[in-house]
Structures are given as structure tokens and as C-alpha cells.
PDB file of C-alpha atoms and ligand atoms in Angstrom:
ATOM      1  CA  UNK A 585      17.881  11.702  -1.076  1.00  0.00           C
ATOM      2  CA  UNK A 586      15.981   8.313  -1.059  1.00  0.00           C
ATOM      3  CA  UNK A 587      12.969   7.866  -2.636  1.00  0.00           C
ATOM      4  CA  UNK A 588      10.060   7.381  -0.065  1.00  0.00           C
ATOM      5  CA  UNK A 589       6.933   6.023  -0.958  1.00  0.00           C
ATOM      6  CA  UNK A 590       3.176   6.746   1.389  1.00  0.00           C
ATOM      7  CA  UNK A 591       0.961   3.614   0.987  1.00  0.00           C
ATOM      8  CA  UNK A 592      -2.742   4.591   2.457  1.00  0.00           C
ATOM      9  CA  UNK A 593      -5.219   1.080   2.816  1.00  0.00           C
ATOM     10  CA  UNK A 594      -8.915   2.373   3.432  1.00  0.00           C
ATOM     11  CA  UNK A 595      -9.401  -1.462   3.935  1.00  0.00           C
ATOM     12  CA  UNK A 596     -12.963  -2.566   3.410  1.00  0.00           C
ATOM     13  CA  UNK A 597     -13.847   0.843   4.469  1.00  0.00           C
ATOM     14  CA  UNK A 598     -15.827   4.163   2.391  1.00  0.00           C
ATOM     15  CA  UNK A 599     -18.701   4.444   0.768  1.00  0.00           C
ATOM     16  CA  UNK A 600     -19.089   6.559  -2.625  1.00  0.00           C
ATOM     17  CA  UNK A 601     -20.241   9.647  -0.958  1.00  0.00           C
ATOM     18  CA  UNK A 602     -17.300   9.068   1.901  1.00  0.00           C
ATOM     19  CA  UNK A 603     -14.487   8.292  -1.245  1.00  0.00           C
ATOM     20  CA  UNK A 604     -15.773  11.580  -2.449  1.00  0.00           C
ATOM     21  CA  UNK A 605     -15.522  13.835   0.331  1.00  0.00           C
ATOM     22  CA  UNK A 606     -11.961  12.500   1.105  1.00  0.00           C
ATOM     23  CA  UNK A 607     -10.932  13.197  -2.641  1.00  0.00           C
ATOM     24  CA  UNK A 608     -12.434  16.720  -2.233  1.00  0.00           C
ATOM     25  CA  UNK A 609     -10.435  17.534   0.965  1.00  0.00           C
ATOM     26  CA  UNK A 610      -7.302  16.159  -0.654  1.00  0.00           C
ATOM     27  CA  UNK A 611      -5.672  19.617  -1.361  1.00  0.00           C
ATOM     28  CA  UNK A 612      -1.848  18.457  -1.280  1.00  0.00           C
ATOM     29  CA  UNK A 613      -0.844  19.444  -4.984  1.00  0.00           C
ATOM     30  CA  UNK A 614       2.885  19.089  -5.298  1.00  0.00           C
ATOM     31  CA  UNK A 615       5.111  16.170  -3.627  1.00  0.00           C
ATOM     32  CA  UNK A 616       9.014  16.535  -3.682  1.00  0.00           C
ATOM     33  CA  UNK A 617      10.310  13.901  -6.594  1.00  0.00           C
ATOM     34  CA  UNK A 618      11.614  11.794  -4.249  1.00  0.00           C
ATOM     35  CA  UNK A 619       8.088  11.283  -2.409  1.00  0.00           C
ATOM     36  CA  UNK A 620       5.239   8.836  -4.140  1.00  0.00           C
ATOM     37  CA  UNK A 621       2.028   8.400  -2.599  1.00  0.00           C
ATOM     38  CA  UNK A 622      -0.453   5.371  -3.400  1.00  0.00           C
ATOM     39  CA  UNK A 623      -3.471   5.241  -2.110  1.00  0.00           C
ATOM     40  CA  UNK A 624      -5.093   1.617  -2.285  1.00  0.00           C
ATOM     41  CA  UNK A 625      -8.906   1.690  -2.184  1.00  0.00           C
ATOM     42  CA  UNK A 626     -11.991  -0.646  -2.277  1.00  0.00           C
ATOM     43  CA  UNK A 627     -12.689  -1.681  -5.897  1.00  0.00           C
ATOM     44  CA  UNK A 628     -16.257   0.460  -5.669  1.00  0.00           C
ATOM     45  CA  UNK A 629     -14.614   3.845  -5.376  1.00  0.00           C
ATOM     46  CA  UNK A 630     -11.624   3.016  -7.979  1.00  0.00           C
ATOM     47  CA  UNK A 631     -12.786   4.947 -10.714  1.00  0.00           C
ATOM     48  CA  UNK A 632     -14.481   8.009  -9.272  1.00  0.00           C
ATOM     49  CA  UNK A 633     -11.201   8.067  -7.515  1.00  0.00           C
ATOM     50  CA  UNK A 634      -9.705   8.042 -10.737  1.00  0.00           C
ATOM     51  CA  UNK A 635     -11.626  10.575 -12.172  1.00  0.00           C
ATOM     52  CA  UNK A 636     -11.183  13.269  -9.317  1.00  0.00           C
ATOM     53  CA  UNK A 637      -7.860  12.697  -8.949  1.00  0.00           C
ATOM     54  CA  UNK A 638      -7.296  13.679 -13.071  1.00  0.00           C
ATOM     55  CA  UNK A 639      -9.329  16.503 -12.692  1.00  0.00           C
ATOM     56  CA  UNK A 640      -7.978  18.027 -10.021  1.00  0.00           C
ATOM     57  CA  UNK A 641      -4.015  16.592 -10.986  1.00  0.00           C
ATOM     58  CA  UNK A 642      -3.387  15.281  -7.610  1.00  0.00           C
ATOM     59  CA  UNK A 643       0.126  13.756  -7.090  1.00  0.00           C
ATOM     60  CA  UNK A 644      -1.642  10.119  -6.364  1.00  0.00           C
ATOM     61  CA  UNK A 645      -1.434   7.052  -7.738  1.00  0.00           C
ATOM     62  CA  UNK A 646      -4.490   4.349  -7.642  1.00  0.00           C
ATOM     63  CA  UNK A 647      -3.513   0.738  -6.009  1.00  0.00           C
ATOM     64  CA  UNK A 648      -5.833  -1.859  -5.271  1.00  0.00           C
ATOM     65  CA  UNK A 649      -6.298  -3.755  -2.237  1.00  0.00           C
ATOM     66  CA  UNK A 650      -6.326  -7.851  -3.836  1.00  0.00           C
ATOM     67  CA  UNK A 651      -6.380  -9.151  -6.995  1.00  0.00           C
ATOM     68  CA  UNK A 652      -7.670 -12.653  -8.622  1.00  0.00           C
ATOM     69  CA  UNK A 653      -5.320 -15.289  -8.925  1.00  0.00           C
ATOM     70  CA  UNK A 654      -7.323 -15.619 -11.987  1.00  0.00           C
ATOM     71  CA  UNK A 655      -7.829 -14.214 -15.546  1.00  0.00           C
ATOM     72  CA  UNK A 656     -10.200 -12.451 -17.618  1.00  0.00           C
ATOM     73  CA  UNK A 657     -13.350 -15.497 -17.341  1.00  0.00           C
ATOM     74  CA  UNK A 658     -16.165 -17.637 -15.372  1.00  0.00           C
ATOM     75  CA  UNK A 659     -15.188 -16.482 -11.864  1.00  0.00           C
ATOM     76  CA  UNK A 660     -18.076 -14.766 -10.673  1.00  0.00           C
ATOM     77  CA  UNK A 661     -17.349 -12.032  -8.076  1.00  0.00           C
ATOM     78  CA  UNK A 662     -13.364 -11.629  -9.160  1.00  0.00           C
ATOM     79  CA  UNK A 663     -11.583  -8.271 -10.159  1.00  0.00           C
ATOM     80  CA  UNK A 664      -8.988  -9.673 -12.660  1.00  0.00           C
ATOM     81  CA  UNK A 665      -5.707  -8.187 -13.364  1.00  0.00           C
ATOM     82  CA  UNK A 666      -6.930  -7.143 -16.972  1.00  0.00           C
ATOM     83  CA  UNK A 667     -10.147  -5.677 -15.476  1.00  0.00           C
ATOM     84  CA  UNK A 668      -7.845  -3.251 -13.399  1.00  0.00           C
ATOM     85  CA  UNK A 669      -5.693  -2.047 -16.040  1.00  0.00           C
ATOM     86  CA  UNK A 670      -5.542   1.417 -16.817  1.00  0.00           C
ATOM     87  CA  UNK A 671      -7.537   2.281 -13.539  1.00  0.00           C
ATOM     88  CA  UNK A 672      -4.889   1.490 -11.187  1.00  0.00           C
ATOM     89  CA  UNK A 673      -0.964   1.315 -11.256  1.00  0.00           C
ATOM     90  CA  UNK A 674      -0.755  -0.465  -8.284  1.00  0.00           C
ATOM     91  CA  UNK A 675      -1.810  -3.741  -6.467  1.00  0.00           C
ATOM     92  CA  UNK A 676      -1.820  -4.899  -2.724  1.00  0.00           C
ATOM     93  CA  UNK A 677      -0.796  -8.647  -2.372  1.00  0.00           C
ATOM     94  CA  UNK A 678       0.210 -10.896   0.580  1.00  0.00           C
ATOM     95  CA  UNK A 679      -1.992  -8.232   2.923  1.00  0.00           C
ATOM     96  CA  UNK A 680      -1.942 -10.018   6.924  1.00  0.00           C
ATOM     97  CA  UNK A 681      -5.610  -9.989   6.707  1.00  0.00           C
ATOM     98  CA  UNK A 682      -6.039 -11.860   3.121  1.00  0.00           C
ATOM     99  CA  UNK A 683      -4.302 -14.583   4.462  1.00  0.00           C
ATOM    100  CA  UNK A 684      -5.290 -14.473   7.897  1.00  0.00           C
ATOM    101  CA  UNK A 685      -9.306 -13.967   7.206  1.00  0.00           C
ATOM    102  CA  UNK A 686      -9.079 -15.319   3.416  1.00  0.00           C
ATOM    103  CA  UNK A 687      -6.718 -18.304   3.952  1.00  0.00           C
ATOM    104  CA  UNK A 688      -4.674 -17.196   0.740  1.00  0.00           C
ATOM    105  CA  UNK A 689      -1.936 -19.543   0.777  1.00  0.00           C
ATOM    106  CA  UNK A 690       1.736 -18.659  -0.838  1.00  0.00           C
ATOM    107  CA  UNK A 691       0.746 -20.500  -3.901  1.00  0.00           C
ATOM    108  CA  UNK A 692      -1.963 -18.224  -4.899  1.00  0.00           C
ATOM    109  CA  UNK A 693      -0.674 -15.221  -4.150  1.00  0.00           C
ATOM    110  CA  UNK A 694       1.956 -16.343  -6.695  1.00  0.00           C
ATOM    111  CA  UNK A 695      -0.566 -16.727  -9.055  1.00  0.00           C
ATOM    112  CA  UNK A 696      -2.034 -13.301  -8.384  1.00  0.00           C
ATOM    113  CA  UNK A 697       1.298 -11.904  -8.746  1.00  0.00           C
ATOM    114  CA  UNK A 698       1.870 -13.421 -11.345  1.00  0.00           C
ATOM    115  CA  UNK A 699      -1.671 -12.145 -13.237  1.00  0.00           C
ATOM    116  CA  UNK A 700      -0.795  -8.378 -11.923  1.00  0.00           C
ATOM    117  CA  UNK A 701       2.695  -8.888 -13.547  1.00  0.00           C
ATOM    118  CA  UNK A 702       1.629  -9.882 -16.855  1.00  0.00           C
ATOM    119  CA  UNK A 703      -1.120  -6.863 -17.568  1.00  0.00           C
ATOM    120  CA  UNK A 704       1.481  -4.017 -15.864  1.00  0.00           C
ATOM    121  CA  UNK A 705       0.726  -3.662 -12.919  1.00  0.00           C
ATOM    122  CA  UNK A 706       3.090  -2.815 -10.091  1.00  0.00           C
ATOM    123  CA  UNK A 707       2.935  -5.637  -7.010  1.00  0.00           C
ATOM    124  CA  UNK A 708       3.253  -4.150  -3.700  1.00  0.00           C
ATOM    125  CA  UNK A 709       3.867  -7.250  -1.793  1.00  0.00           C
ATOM    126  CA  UNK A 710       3.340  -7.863   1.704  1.00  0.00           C
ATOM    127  CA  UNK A 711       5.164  -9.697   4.467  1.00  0.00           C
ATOM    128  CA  UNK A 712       5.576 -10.713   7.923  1.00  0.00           C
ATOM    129  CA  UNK A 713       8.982 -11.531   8.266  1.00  0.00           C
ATOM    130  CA  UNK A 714      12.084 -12.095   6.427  1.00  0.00           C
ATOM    131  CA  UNK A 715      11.232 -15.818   5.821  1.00  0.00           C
ATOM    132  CA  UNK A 716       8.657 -15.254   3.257  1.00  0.00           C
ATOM    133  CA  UNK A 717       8.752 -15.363  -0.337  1.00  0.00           C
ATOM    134  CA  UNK A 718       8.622 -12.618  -2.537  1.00  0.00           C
ATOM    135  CA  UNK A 719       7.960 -12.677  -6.078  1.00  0.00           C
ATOM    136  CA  UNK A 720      10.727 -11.573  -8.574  1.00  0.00           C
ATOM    137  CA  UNK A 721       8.249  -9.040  -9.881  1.00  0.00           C
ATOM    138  CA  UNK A 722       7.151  -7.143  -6.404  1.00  0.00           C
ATOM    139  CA  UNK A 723       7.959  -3.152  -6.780  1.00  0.00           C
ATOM    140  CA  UNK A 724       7.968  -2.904  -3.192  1.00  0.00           C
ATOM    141  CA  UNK A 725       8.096  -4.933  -0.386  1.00  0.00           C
ATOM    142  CA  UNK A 726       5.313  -3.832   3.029  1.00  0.00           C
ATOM    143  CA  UNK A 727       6.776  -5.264   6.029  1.00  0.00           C
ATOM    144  CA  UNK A 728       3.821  -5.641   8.550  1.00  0.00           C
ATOM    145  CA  UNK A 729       4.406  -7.233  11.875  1.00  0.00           C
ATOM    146  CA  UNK A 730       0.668  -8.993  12.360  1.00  0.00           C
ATOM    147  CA  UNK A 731       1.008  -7.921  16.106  1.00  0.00           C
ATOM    148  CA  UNK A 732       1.504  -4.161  14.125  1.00  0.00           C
ATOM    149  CA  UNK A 733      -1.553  -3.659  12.678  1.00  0.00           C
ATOM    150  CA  UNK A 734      -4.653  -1.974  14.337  1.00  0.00           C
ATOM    151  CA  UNK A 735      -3.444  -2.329  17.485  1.00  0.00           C
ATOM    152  CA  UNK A 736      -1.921   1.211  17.863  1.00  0.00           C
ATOM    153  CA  UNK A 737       1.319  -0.332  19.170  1.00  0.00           C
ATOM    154  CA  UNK A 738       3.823   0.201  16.221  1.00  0.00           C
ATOM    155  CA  UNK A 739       6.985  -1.626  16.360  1.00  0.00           C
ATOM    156  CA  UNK A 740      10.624  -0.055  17.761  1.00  0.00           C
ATOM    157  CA  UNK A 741      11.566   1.260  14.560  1.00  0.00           C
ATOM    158  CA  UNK A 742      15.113   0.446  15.276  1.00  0.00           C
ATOM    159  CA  UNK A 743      13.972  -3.382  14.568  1.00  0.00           C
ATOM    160  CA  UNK A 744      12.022  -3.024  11.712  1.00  0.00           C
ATOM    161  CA  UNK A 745      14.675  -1.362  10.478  1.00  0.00           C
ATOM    162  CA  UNK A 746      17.081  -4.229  10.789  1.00  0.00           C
ATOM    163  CA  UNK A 747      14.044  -6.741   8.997  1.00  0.00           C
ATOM    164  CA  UNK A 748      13.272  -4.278   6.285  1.00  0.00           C
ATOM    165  CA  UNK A 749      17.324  -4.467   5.399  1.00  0.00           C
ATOM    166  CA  UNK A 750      17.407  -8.048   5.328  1.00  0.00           C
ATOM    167  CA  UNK A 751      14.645  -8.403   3.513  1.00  0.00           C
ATOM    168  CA  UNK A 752      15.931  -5.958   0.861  1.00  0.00           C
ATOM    169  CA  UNK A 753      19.085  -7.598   0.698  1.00  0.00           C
ATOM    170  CA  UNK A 754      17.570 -11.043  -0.112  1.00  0.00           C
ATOM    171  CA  UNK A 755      15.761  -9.525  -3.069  1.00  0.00           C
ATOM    172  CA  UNK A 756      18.042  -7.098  -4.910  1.00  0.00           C
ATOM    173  CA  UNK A 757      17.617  -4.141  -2.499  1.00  0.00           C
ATOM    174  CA  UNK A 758      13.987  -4.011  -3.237  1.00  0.00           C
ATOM    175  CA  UNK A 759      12.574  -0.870  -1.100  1.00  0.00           C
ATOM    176  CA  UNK A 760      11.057  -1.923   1.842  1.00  0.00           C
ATOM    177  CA  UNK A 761       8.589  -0.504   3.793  1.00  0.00           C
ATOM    178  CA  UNK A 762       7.084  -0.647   7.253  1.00  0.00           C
ATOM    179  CA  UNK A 763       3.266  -0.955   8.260  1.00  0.00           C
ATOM    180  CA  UNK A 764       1.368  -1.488  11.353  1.00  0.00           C
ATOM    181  CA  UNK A 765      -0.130   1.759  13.681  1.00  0.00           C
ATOM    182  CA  UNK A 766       1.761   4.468  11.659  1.00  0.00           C
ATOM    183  CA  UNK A 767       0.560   7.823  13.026  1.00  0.00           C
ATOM    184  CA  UNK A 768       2.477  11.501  12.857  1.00  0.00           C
ATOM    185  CA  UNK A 769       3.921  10.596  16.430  1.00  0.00           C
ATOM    186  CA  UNK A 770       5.470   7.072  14.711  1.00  0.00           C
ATOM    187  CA  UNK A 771       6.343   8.020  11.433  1.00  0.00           C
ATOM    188  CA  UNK A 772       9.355  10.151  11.826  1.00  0.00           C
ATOM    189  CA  UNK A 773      10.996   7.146  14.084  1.00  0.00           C
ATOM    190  CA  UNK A 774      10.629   4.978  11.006  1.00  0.00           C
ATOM    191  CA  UNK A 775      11.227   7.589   8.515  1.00  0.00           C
ATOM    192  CA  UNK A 776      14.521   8.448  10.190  1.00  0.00           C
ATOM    193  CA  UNK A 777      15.708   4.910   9.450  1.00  0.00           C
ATOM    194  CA  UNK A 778      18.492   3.946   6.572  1.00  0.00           C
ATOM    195  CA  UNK A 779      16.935   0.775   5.594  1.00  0.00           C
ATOM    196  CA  UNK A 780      13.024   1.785   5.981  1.00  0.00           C
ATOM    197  CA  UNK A 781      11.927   3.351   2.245  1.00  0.00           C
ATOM    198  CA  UNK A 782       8.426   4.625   3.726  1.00  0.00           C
ATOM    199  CA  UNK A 783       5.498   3.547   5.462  1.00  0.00           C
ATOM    200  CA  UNK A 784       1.799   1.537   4.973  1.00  0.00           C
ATOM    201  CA  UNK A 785      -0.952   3.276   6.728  1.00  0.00           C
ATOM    202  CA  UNK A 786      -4.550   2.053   7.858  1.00  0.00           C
ATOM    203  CA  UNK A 787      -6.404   3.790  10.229  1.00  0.00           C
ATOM    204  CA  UNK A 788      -4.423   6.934   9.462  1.00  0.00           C
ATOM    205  CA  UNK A 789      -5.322   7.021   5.966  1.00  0.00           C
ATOM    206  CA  UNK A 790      -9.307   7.389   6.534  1.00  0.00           C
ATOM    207  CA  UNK A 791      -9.624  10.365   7.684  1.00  0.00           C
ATOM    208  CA  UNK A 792      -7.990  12.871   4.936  1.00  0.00           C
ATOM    209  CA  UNK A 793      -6.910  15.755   7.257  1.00  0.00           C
ATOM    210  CA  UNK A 794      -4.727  13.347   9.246  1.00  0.00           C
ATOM    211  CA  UNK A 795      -3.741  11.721   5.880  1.00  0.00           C
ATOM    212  CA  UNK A 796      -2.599  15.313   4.807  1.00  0.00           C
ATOM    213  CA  UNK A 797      -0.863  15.553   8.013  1.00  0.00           C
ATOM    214  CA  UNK A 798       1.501  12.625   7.408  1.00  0.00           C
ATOM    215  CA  UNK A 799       1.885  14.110   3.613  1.00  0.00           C
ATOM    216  CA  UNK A 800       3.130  16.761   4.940  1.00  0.00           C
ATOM    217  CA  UNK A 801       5.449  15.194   7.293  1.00  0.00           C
ATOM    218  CA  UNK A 802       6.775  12.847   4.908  1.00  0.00           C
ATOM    219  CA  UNK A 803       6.967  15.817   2.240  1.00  0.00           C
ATOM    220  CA  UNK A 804       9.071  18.241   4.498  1.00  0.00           C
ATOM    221  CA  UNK A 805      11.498  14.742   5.410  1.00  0.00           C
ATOM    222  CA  UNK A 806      14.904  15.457   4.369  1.00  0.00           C
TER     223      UNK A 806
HETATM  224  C1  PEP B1461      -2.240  -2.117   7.208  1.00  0.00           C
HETATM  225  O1  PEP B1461      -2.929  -3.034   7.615  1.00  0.00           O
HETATM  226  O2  PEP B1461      -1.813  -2.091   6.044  1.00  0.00           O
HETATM  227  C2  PEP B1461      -1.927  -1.038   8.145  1.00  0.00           C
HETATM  228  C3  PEP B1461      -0.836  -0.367   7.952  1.00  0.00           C
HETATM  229  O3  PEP B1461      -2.870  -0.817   9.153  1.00  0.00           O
HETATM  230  P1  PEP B1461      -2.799   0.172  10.407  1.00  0.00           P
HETATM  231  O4  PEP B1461      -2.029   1.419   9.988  1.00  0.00           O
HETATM  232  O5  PEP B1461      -4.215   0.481  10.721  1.00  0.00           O
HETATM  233  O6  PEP B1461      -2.085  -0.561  11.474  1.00  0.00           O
END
């Protein structure tokens, strides 16, 4: 059985209260071994996040969405990679919309990746093709066609499935996954796909009983 992996982005989205009520309504308690789930949130909610999901032993791991390309220091307004350890085990970088909105060029994100590397944390790296580079320390590679995301028109699996295995096979069969307008009546067209190791999802991820939905589709995936 391969090992799948669920990658919700709330995006610039939630506020505490919102965070909360998701959390609360999160009532999946088991995931098959083969099935992580990682839910990348804004840096405000991070650590009630944290908290709820301990007490109540969820099966979800905390990403975040960017990271400085920066350490511990005089850069006012930046989450550093040391200021997210031991709240997170994840970290988004290379998202279509930090480069597109934020201008991050390949040379930062480098730099962030590098940063996330050296406290532990685990670089989910994101791409638009299989021209870009990835770092030698990504744990998993999101392929997101820009034309993907938001727009609810996903991409025929059957060609993301043929990026997402070159891309793997450039970099050491890292798993590769696909994002852009995931919902339950897309995912099991990607899921059913050799070279596709799970899926990113945006606007499916905010509301929690849809999230649950694709949990559970993902879970019962054979
Ligand atoms: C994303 O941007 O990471 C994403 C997958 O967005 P959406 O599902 O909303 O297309």
C-alpha cells in the first residue's frame, strides 16, 4: 500500500474563534498507517491548534504556510524557523501565491529551506512544473499547476500523473503530490494514480465537514 499524505492550506483564512470551531468538529480519530494528514494554518491559530489537537489526540500534524529566509534576529514581522519548532512539524515553501503575490525568488526560498532544514523541520516544497528546483532536503514535493488553483478546474489527473513521476524521478523518488481544485468528485481520479502520493487542498480544507469528507475518502482508498 503506498503511503498517502492529505495537505489542507486554510491560506490567509480563520480567525481564532473560526480555528476553534473547525478543531472542535474534527472528529476523525484513527487514520490507516499508510494515510498522514497535515494541516498548514495561519501562524495566529498555530498553537491553539496545537493544543486541541493534543487534547483530543487527533491523527494531525501542524505545518505552516511560509517561513523566513531568516534566523532567530532584527527582522521585525518574521516567523523564523527556530520560532516554529516544536509547534509545527511541517513547513509550506515555494507556495504559487508566495511567489506570485510575494515575488519570492528561487534564491530565497533556498534560504528558507535551508533555515526549516537546520531546526527539523520537514519542507513541503512546492512547484509548478518539472523544471524547478527542489531542495535536497524537501519531504515532499506539491505539484500545483498555477492555472489549478482556485479556479475549480483541476487538472486531467492522467497528466499530473505523468509530471508528478518525473518530478519524483529527478529527486530520488521523492513523493509527489498534486494540488489545485481538489474536491471529493476530483480526488479519487488523482488518488487512483501510480505516481500521485496524495493531494494539497484549499478551498476544501475550510470548511471541516467537507474536510472530513475527503478524510474519509482518502482513509477508505485502497
Ligand atoms: C493550494 O493553493 O494549495 C490549493 C490546493 O488550493 P485549492 O484547493 O483551493 O485550489
Amino acid at each position: 500500500m503506498k503511503q498517502l499524505y492529505l495537505v489542507a492550506n486554510w491560506k490567509s483564512n480563520k480567525t481564532v474563534d473560526e480555528a476553534k470551531n473547525w478543531i472542535f468538529q474534527f472528529k476523525f480519530r484513527k487514520t490507516p498507517d499508510n494515510l498522514t494528514i497535515i494541516l498548514c494554518a495561519p501562524y495566529t491559530v498555530l498553537s491553539l491548534l496545537k493544543d486541541e489537537i493534543e487534547k483530543a489526540a487527533l491523527p494531525i500534524f501542524l505545518g505552516a504556510q511560509t517561513i523566513s529566509s531568516f534566523p532567530n534576529g532584527a527582522f521585525t514581522g518574521e516567523i523564523s524557523a527556530e520560532m516554529l519548532k516544536g509547534l509545527v512539524e511541517y513547513v509550506i515553501i515555494g507556495h504559487s501565491e508566495r511567489r506570485r503575490y510575494f515575488h519570492e525568488t528561487e534564491e530565497e526560498l533556498q534560504k528558507k529551506a535551508q533555515e526549516a532544514a537546520s531546526r527539523g523541520l520537514k519542507i513541503i516544497y512546492c512547484v509548478e512544473g518539472v523544471n524547478q528546483r527542489i531542495p535536497e532536503n524537501a519531504a515532499l514535493v506539491l505539484y500545483e499547476p498555477q492555472t489549478a488553483i482556485g479556479s475549480g478546474k483541476a487538472e486531467d489527473p492522467a497528466i499530473s500523473n505523468q509530471i508528478c513521476r518525473e518530478i519524483s524521478e529527478k529527486n530520488h523518488d521523492i513523493p509527489v503530490l498534486y494540488g489545485g481544485s481538489v474536491t471529493e468528485a476530483t480526488l479519487p481520479g488523482f488518488l487512483s494514480q501510480p505516481s500521485i502520493s496524495g493531494v494539497g487542498v484549499g478551498k476544501a480544507s475550510l470548511d471541516p465537514e467537507q474536510f472530513l469528507r475527503l478524510v474519509e475518502a482518502v482513509s477508505s482508498y485502497e
